[in-house]
Amino acid sequence: MFTWLSANIGTILVGIILLLIIFFVIRSMRKDKKTGKGGCGCGCKGCASSDICHSHRQ
């Protein structure tokens, strides 16, 4: 077991880092959605598709 772990430590660390990045991206997207921010990051004031994205709020 220990030899397998030491032989694959690089792959394991990269996998953990990628999982953390994905977790924080999803958390940020959920927080933005709860506060009403758009998905593109530029806001909805001048967006031509704002009626499609936020039709349920109007």
PDB file of C-alpha atoms in Angstrom:
ATOM      1  CA  MET A   1       0.000   0.000   0.000  1.00  0.00           C
ATOM      2  CA  PHE A   2       2.715   2.469   0.953  1.00  0.00           C
ATOM      3  CA  THR A   3       4.738   1.765  -2.180  1.00  0.00           C
ATOM      4  CA  TRP A   4       1.661   2.355  -4.369  1.00  0.00           C
ATOM      5  CA  LEU A   5       0.971   5.628  -2.550  1.00  0.00           C
ATOM      6  CA  SER A   6       4.535   6.863  -2.909  1.00  0.00           C
ATOM      7  CA  ALA A   7       4.620   5.851  -6.579  1.00  0.00           C
ATOM      8  CA  ASN A   8       1.409   7.788  -7.354  1.00  0.00           C
ATOM      9  CA  ILE A   9       1.700  10.794  -5.060  1.00  0.00           C
ATOM     10  CA  GLY A  10       2.035  13.243  -7.958  1.00  0.00           C
ATOM     11  CA  THR A  11      -1.132  12.019  -9.624  1.00  0.00           C
ATOM     12  CA  ILE A  12      -2.999  12.071  -6.323  1.00  0.00           C
ATOM     13  CA  LEU A  13      -1.931  15.645  -5.547  1.00  0.00           C
ATOM     14  CA  VAL A  14      -2.884  16.884  -9.018  1.00  0.00           C
ATOM     15  CA  GLY A  15      -6.271  15.182  -8.679  1.00  0.00           C
ATOM     16  CA  ILE A  16      -6.898  16.785  -5.290  1.00  0.00           C
ATOM     17  CA  ILE A  17      -5.934  20.220  -6.621  1.00  0.00           C
ATOM     18  CA  LEU A  18      -8.268  19.824  -9.607  1.00  0.00           C
ATOM     19  CA  LEU A  19     -11.134  18.737  -7.355  1.00  0.00           C
ATOM     20  CA  LEU A  20     -10.584  21.799  -5.146  1.00  0.00           C
ATOM     21  CA  ILE A  21     -10.592  24.112  -8.163  1.00  0.00           C
ATOM     22  CA  ILE A  22     -13.827  22.567  -9.443  1.00  0.00           C
ATOM     23  CA  PHE A  23     -15.389  22.856  -5.979  1.00  0.00           C
ATOM     24  CA  PHE A  24     -14.554  26.562  -5.679  1.00  0.00           C
ATOM     25  CA  VAL A  25     -15.754  27.334  -9.216  1.00  0.00           C
ATOM     26  CA  ILE A  26     -19.101  25.656  -8.569  1.00  0.00           C
ATOM     27  CA  ARG A  27     -19.419  27.423  -5.207  1.00  0.00           C
ATOM     28  CA  SER A  28     -18.734  30.773  -6.853  1.00  0.00           C
ATOM     29  CA  MET A  29     -21.289  30.089  -9.593  1.00  0.00           C
ATOM     30  CA  ARG A  30     -23.946  29.150  -7.030  1.00  0.00           C
ATOM     31  CA  LYS A  31     -23.216  32.277  -4.988  1.00  0.00           C
ATOM     32  CA  ASP A  32     -23.482  34.467  -8.103  1.00  0.00           C
ATOM     33  CA  LYS A  33     -26.764  32.827  -9.061  1.00  0.00           C
ATOM     34  CA  LYS A  34     -28.209  33.446  -5.584  1.00  0.00           C
ATOM     35  CA  THR A  35     -27.258  37.138  -5.734  1.00  0.00           C
ATOM     36  CA  GLY A  36     -28.739  37.514  -9.231  1.00  0.00           C
ATOM     37  CA  LYS A  37     -25.546  38.048 -11.183  1.00  0.00           C
ATOM     38  CA  GLY A  38     -25.437  36.878 -14.781  1.00  0.00           C
ATOM     39  CA  GLY A  39     -23.439  33.904 -15.943  1.00  0.00           C
ATOM     40  CA  CYS A  40     -21.289  35.854 -18.366  1.00  0.00           C
ATOM     41  CA  GLY A  41     -19.890  38.236 -15.747  1.00  0.00           C
ATOM     42  CA  CYS A  42     -20.748  41.445 -17.575  1.00  0.00           C
ATOM     43  CA  GLY A  43     -24.170  42.101 -16.043  1.00  0.00           C
ATOM     44  CA  CYS A  44     -27.598  42.153 -17.642  1.00  0.00           C
ATOM     45  CA  LYS A  45     -28.277  45.857 -18.093  1.00  0.00           C
ATOM     46  CA  GLY A  46     -27.148  46.067 -21.728  1.00  0.00           C
ATOM     47  CA  CYS A  47     -27.452  42.407 -22.656  1.00  0.00           C
ATOM     48  CA  ALA A  48     -29.673  41.542 -25.617  1.00  0.00           C
ATOM     49  CA  SER A  49     -30.571  38.176 -24.084  1.00  0.00           C
ATOM     50  CA  SER A  50     -31.476  39.385 -20.597  1.00  0.00           C
ATOM     51  CA  ASP A  51     -35.167  38.632 -21.161  1.00  0.00           C
ATOM     52  CA  ILE A  52     -34.277  34.996 -21.875  1.00  0.00           C
ATOM     53  CA  CYS A  53     -32.036  34.572 -18.838  1.00  0.00           C
ATOM     54  CA  HIS A  54     -34.262  36.322 -16.324  1.00  0.00           C
ATOM     55  CA  SER A  55     -37.759  35.925 -17.743  1.00  0.00           C
ATOM     56  CA  HIS A  56     -39.039  34.354 -14.512  1.00  0.00           C
ATOM     57  CA  ARG A  57     -38.116  37.451 -12.463  1.00  0.00           C
ATOM     58  CA  GLN A  58     -39.950  40.021 -14.564  1.00  0.00           C
TER      59      GLN A  58
END
